[in-house]
CSV table of C-alpha atoms in Angstrom, one decimal:
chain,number,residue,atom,x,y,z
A,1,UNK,CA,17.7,13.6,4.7
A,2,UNK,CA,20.6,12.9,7.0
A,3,UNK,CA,21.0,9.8,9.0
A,4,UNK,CA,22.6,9.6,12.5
A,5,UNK,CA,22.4,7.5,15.5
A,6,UNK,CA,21.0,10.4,17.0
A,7,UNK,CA,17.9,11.0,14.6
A,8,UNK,CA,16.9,7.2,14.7
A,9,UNK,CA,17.7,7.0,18.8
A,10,UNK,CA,15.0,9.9,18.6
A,11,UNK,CA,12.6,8.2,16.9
A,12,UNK,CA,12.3,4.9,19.0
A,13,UNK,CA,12.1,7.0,22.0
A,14,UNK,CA,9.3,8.7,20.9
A,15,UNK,CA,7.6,4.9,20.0
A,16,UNK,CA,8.4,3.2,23.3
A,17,UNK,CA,7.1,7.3,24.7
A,18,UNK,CA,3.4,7.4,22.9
A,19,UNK,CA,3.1,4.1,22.1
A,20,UNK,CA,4.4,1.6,24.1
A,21,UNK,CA,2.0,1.0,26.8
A,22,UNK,CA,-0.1,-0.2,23.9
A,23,UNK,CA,2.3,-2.3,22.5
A,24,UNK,CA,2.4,-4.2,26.1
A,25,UNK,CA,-1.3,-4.8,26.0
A,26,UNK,CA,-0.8,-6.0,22.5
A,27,UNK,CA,1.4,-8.4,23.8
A,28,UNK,CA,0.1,-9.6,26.3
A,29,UNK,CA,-2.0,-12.8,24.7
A,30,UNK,CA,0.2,-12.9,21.6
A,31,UNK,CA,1.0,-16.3,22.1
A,32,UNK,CA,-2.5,-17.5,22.1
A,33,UNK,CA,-3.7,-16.0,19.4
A,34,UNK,CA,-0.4,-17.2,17.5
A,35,UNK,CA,-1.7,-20.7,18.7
A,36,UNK,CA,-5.4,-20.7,18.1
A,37,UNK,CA,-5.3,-18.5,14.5
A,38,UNK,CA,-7.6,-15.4,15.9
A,39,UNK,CA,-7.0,-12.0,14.8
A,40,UNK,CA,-5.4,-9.0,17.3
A,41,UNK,CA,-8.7,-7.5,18.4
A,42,UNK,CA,-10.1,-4.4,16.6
A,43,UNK,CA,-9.7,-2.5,19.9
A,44,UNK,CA,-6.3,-2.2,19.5
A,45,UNK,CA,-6.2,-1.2,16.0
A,46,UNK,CA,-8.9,1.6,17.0
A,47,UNK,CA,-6.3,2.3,20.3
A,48,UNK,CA,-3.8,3.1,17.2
A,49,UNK,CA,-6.2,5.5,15.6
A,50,UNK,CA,-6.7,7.3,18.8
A,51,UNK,CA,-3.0,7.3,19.9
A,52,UNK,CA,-2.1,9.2,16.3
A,53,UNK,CA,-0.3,6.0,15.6
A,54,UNK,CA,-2.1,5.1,12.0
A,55,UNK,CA,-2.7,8.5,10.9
A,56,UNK,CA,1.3,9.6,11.7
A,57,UNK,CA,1.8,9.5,7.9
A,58,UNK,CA,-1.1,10.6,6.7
A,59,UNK,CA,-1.4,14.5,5.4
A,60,UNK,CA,-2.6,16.8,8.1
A,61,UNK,CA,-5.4,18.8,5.8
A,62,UNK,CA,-7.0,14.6,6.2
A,63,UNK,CA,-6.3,14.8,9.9
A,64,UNK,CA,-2.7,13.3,10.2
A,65,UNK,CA,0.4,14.4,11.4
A,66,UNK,CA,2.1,14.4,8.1
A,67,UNK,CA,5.2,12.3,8.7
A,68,UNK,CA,7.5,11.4,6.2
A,69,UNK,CA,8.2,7.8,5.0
A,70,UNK,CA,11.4,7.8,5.7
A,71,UNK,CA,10.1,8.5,10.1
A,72,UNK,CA,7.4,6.0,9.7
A,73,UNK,CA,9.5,3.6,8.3
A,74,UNK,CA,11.7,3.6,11.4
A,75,UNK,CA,8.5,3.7,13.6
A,76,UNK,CA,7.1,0.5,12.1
A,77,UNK,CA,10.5,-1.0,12.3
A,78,UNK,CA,11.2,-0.2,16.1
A,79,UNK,CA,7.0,-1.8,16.7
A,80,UNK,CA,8.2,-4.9,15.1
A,81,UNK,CA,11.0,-4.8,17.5
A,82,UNK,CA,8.9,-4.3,20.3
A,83,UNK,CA,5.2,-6.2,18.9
A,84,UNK,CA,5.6,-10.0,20.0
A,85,UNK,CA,2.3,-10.0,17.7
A,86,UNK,CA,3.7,-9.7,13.8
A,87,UNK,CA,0.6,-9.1,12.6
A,88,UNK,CA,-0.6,-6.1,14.5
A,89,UNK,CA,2.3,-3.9,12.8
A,90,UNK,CA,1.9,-4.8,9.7
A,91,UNK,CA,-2.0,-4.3,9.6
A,92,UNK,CA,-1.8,-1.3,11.5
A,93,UNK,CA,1.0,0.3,8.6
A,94,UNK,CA,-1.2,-0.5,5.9
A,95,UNK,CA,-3.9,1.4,6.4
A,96,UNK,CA,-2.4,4.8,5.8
A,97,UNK,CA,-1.3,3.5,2.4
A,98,UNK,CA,-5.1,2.6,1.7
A,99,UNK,CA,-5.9,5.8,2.8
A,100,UNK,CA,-3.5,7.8,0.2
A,101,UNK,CA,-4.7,5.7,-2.6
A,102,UNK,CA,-8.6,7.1,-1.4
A,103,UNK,CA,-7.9,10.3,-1.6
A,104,UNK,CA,-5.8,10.5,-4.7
A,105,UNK,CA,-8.6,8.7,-6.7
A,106,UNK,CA,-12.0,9.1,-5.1
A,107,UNK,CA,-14.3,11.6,-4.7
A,108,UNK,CA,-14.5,13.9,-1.8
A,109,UNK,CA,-17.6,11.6,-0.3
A,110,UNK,CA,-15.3,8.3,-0.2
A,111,UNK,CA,-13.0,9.9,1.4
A,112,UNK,CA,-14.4,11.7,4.4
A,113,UNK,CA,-16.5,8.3,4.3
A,114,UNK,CA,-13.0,5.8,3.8
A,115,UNK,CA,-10.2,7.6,4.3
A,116,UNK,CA,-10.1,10.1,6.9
A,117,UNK,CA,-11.5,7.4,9.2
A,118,UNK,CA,-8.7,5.1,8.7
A,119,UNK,CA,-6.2,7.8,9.5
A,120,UNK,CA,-7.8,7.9,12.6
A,121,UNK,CA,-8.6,4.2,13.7
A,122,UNK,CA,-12.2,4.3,13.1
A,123,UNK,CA,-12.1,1.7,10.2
A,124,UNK,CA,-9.9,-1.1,8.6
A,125,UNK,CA,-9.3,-1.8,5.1
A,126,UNK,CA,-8.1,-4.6,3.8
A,127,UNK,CA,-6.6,-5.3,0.1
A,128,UNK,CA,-8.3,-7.9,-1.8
A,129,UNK,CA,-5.9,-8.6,-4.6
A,130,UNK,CA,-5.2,-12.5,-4.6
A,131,UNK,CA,-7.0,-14.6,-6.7
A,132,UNK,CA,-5.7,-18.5,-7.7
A,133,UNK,CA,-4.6,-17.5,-11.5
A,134,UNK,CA,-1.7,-15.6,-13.1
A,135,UNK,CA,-0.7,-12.3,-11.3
A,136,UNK,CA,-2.8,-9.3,-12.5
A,137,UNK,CA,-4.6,-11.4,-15.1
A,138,UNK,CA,-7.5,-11.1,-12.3
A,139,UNK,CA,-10.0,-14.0,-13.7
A,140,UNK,CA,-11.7,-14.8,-10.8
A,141,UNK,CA,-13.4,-11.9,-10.3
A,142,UNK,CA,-15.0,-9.5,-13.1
A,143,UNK,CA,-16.2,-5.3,-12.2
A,144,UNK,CA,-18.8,-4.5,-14.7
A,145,UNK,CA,-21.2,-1.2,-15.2
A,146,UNK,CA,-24.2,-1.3,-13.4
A,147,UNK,CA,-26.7,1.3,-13.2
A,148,UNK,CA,-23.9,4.0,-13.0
A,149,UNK,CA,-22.5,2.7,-11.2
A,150,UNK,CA,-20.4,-1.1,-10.9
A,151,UNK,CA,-21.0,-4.7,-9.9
A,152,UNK,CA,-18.3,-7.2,-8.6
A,153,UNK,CA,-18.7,-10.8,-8.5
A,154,UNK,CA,-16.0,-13.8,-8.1
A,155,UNK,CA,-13.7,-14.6,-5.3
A,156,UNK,CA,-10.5,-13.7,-4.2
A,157,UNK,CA,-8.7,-16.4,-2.4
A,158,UNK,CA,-6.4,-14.3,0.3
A,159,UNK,CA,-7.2,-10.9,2.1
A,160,UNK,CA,-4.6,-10.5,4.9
A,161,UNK,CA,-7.1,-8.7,7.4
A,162,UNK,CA,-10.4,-9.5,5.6
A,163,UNK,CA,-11.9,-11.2,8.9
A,164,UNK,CA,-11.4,-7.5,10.9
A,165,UNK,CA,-11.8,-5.4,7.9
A,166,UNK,CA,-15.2,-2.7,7.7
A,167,UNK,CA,-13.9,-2.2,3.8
A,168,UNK,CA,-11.5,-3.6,0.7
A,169,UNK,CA,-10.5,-2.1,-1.6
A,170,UNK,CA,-10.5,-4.5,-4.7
A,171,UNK,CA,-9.5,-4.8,-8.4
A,172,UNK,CA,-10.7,-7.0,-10.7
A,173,UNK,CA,-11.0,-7.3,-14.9
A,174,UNK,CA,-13.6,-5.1,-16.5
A,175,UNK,CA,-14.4,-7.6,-19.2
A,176,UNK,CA,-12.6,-5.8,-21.8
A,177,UNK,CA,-8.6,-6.4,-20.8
A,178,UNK,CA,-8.7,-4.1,-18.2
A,179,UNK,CA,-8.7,-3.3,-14.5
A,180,UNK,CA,-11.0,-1.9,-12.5
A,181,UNK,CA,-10.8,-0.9,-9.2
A,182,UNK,CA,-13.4,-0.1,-6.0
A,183,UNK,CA,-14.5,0.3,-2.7
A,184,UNK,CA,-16.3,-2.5,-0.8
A,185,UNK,CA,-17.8,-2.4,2.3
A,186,UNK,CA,-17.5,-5.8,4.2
A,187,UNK,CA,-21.2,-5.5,4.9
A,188,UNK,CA,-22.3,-4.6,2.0
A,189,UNK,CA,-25.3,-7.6,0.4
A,190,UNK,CA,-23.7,-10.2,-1.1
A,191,UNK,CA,-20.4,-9.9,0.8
A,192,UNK,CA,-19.0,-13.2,2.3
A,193,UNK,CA,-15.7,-13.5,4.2
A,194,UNK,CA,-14.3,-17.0,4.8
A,195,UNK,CA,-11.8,-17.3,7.3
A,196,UNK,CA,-8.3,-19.1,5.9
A,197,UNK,CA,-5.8,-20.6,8.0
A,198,UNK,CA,-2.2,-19.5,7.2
A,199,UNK,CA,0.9,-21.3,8.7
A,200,UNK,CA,2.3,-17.9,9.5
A,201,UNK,CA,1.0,-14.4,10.8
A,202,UNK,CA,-1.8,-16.6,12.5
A,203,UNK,CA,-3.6,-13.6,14.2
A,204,UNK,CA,-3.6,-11.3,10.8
A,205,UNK,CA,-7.6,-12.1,10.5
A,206,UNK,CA,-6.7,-13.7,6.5
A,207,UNK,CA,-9.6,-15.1,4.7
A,208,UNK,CA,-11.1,-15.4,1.2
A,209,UNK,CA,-13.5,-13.0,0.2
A,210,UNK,CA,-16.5,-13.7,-2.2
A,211,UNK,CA,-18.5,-10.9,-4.0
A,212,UNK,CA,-22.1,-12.1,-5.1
A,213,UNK,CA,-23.7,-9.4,-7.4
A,214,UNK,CA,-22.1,-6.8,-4.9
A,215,UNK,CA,-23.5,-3.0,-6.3
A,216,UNK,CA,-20.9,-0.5,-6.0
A,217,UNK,CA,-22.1,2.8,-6.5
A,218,UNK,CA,-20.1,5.5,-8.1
A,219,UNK,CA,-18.7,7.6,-5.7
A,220,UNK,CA,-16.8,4.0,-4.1
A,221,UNK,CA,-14.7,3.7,-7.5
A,222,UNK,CA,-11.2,4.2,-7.0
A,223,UNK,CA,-10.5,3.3,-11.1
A,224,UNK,CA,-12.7,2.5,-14.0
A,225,UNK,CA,-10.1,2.1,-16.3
A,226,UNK,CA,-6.4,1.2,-15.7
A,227,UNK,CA,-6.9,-0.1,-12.2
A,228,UNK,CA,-3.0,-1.2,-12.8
A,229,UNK,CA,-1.4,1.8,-12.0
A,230,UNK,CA,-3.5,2.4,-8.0
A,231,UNK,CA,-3.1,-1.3,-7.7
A,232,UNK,CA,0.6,-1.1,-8.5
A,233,UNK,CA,1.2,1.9,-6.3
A,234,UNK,CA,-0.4,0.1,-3.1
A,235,UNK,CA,2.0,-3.0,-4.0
A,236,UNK,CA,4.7,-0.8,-4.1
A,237,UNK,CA,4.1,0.8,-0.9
A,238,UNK,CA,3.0,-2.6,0.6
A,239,UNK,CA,6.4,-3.7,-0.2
A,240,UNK,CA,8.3,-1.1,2.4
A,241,UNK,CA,5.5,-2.4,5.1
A,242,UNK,CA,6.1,-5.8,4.7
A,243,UNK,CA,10.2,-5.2,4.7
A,244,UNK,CA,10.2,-2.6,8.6
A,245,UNK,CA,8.3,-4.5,10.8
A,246,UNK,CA,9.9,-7.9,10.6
A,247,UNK,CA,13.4,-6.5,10.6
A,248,UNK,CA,12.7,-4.9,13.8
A,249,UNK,CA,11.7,-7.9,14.9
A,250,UNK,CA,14.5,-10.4,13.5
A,251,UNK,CA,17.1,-7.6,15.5
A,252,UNK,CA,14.8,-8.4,18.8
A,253,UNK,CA,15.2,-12.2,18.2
A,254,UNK,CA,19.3,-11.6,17.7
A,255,UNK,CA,19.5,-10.2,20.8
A,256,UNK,CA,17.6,-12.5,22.5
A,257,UNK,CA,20.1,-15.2,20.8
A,258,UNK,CA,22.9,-13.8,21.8
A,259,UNK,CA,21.4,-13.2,25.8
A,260,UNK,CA,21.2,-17.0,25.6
A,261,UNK,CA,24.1,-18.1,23.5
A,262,UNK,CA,26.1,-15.8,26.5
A,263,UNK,CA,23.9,-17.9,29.0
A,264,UNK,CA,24.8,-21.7,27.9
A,265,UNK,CA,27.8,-24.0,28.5
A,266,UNK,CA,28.8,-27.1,26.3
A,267,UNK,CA,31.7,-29.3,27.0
A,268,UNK,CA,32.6,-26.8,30.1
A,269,UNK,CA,32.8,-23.8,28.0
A,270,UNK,CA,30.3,-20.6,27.0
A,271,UNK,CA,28.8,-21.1,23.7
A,272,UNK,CA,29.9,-17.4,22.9
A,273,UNK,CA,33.1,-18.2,23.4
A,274,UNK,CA,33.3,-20.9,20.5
A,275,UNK,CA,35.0,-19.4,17.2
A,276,UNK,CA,31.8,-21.2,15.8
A,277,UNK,CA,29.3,-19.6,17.4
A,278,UNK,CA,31.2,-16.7,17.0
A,279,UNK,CA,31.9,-16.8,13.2
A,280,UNK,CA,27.7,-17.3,12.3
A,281,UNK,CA,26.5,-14.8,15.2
A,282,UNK,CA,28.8,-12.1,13.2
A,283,UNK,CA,27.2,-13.6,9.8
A,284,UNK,CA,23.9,-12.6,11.4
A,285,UNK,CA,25.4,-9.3,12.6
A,286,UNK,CA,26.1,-8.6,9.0
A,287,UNK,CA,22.8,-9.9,7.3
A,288,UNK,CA,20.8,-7.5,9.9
A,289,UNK,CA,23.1,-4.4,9.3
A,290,UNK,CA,23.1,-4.7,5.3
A,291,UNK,CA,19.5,-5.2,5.4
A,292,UNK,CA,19.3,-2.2,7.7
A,293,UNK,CA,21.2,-0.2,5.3
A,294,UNK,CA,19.2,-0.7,2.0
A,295,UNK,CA,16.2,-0.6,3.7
A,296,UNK,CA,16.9,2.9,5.4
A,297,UNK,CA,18.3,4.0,1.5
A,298,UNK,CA,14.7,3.4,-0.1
A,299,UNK,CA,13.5,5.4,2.6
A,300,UNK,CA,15.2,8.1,2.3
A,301,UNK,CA,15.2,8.1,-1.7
A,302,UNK,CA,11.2,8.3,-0.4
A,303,UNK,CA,11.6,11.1,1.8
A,304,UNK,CA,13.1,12.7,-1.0
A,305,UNK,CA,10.8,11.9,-3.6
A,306,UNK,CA,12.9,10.5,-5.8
A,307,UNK,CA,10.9,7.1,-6.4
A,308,UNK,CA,8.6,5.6,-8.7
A,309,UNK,CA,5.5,5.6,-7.0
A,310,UNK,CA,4.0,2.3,-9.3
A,311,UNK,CA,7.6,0.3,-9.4
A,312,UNK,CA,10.7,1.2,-7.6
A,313,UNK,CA,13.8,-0.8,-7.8
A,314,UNK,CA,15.0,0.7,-4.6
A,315,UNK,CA,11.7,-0.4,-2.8
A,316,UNK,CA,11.8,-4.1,-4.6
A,317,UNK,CA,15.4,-4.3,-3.8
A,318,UNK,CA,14.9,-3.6,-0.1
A,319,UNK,CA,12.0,-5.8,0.7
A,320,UNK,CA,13.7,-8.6,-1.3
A,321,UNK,CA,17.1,-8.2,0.9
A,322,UNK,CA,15.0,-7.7,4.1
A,323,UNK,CA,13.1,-10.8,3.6
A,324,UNK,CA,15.8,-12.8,2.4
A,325,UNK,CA,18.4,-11.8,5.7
A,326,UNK,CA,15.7,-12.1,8.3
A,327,UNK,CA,14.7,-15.5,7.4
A,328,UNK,CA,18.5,-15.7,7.2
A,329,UNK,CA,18.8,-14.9,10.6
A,330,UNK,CA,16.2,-16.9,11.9
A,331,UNK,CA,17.9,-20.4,10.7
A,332,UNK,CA,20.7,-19.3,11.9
A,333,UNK,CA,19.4,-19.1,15.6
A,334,UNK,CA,18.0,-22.3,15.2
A,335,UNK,CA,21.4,-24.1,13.9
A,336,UNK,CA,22.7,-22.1,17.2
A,337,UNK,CA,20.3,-22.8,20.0
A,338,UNK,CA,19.4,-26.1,18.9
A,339,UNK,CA,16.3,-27.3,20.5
A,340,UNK,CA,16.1,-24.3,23.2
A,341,UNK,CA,14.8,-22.6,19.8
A,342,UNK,CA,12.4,-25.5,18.6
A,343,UNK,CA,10.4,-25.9,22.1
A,344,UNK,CA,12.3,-23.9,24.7
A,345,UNK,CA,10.6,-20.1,23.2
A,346,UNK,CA,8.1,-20.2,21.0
A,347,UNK,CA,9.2,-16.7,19.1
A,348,UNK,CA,11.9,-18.7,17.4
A,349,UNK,CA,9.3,-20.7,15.5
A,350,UNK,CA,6.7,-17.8,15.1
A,351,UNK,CA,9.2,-16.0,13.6
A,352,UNK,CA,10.3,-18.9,11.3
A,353,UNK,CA,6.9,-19.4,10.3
A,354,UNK,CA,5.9,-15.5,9.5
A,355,UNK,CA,8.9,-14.8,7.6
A,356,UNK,CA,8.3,-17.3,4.9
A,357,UNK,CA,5.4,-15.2,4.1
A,358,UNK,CA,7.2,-12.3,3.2
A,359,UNK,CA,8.7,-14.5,0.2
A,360,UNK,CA,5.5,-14.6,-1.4
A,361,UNK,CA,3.4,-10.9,-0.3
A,362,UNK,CA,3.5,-7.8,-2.7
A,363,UNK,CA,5.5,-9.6,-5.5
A,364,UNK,CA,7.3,-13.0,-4.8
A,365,UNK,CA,10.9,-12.8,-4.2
A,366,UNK,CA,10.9,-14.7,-7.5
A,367,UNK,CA,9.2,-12.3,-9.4
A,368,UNK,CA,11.1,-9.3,-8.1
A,369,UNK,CA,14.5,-11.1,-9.6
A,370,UNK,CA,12.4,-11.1,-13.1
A,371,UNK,CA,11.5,-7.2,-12.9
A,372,UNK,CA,14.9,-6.1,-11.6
A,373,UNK,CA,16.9,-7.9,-14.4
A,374,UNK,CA,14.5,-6.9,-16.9
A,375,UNK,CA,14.5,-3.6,-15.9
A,376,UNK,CA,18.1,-3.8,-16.1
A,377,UNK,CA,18.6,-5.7,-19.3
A,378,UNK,CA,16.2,-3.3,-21.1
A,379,UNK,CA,18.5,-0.2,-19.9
A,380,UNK,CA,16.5,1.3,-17.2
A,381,UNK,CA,18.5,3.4,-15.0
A,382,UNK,CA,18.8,1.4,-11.5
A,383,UNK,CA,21.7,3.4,-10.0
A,384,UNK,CA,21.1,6.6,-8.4
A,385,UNK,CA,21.1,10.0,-9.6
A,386,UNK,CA,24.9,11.2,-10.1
A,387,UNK,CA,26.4,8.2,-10.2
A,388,UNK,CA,29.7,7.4,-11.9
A,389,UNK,CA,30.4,5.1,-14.9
């Protein structure tokens, strides 16, 4: 695909176009849910549904508009920009990747029942993957046969929507050394959502979920064996999510730096016209625009279908850089506008606390350095096709 100014001018026009007014009432009590921990309403996410917004990506035979990642990825980006409310973004760009997963392992059933209405705003899903024990080791919770079909029991500790979700899809060990994965409805007997309190992306709705004796039948699982490989594939994909929306809205915060920095006077002189101020407001210039660039690269690599759909360096790369500059840029705003950012806007510090979680979602940035120098220490290819020695 080619990139231009042009192409990605086009594309936030058509966001502020179909779905801005939405974005407004979004807005519009952002703060106080950021303050009191209560999730964006579920009318808005059903508003997104209706709008076209979820099901943009999704294929058009399941009732989408079939856009391309690399499109969507610039459409959650300019929300982020525009969404005062982190969380609705994010939960809002998820569900299309739950979605795919449906249909590429379920039965027909699941997803007219699943999928097809998450394209379309009708349901939410939530991913309930965290559990308090080693990464994919899964110990907490156990999926076991059951009359033909499966029964989950055990806890996991973090769902990021699980207090607005109508479904999770979960995986969990099968007893044997393996994953399993299914369909849950939130409703379903022996269901229990806790809510959990989170020091950033306040309004997401997070909670534990607990599964007691919870039937499954067999047309709601996604994987009896190998539930790695659909687990690692939303991860993957949850990886670009968690890397568009808040670099859209770490480029609305520099602006909204520099409109102030331009605003202030110390000593009898503009702040912007110290070599200081200068000197770190072109360090965050760089971060955003570096970040900017990887990010759109993975993309198009997507677009192009030239990435590994369980791990892709690319896609690890980019939501590693992405979260690393933003909360790069944030510090930096605070080091600049002193205490105007600690108690004169209260975006500063939203932002300060919702970036930190992107260290630790889809892979910490810890773990990412692991897999990217293993992969390169054991040989793996990590440069692009047609590159030179």
């Amino acid at each position: 695909m080619a990139l231009n100014t042009t192409s990605v001018e086009h594309v936030r026009r058509m966001v502020h176009d179909r779905w801005g007014s939405l974005v407004d009432e979004v807005n519009e009590a952002a703060a106080e849910r950021d303050e009191s921990g209560s999730p964006v309403p579920v009318r808005f996410y059903r508003a997104a549904g209706e709008l076209g917004l979820t099901g943009y990506t999704m294929p058009r035979q399941f009732g989408g508009e079939g856009g391309g990642p690399f499109v969507w990825g610039l459409i959650v980006e300019h929300l982020g920009y525009l969404c005062e409310d982190t969380a609705f973004p994010l939960v809002m760009s998820f569900q299309p990747e739950i979605a795919k997963i449906v249909i590429e392992y379920c039965a027909e059933p699941a997803v007219e029942r699943y999928a097809v209405p998450l394209g379309r705003g009708e349901r939410i899903g939530g991913l309930a993957y965290t559990e308090d024990a080693d990464a994919f080791s899964m110990s907490g919770t156990t999926i076991v046969a059951h009359d033909g079909g499966l029964v989950v029991r055990g806890r996991k500790s973090f769902s990021g929507p699980a207090r607005v979700s109508d479904h999770f899809i979960t995986f969990a060990s099968d007893g044997t050394g393996d994953l399993a994965g299914v369909l849950v409805d939130a409703a379903a007997p022996g269901v229990e959502v806790t809510p959990v309190d989170t020091i950033g992306y306040r309004s997401i709705g997070g909670g534990s979920v607990t599964f007691q004796e919870v039937v499954v039948p067999d047309v709601q699982i996604v994987s009896r064996t190998d539930g790695l490989t659909p687990l690692n594939q939303l991860l993957n994909a949850a990886r670009i999510t968690i890397a568009c929306g808040p670099l859209g809205r770490a480029q609305a915060l520099f602006e909204h730096c520099v409109e102030r920095l331009n605003q202030t006077v110390r000593q009898g002189a503009p702040l912007a016209e110290m070599p200081n101020v200068q000197a770190r407001v072109g360090r965050m210039y760089v971060a955003l625009e570096s970040a900017r660039a990887v990010l759109y690269q993975a993309l198009i690599r997507m677009d192009e279908g030239s990435v590994d759909p369980v791990f892709d360096p690319s896609i690890s790369v980019a939501k590693y850089l992405v979260t690393e500059k933003v909360n790069f840029v944030v510090d930096c705003a605070f080091r600049l506008m002193g205490g105007y950012s600690y108690y004169g806007d209260r975006r500063f510090g939203q932002a300060l606390r919702d970036f930190k979680g992107g260290m630790l979602a889809a892979g910490t940035q810890d773990l990412l350095e692991i897999n990217l120098g293993a992969l390169a220490l054991a040989g793996r290819p990590l440069r692009r096709k047609g590159a030179q020695s």
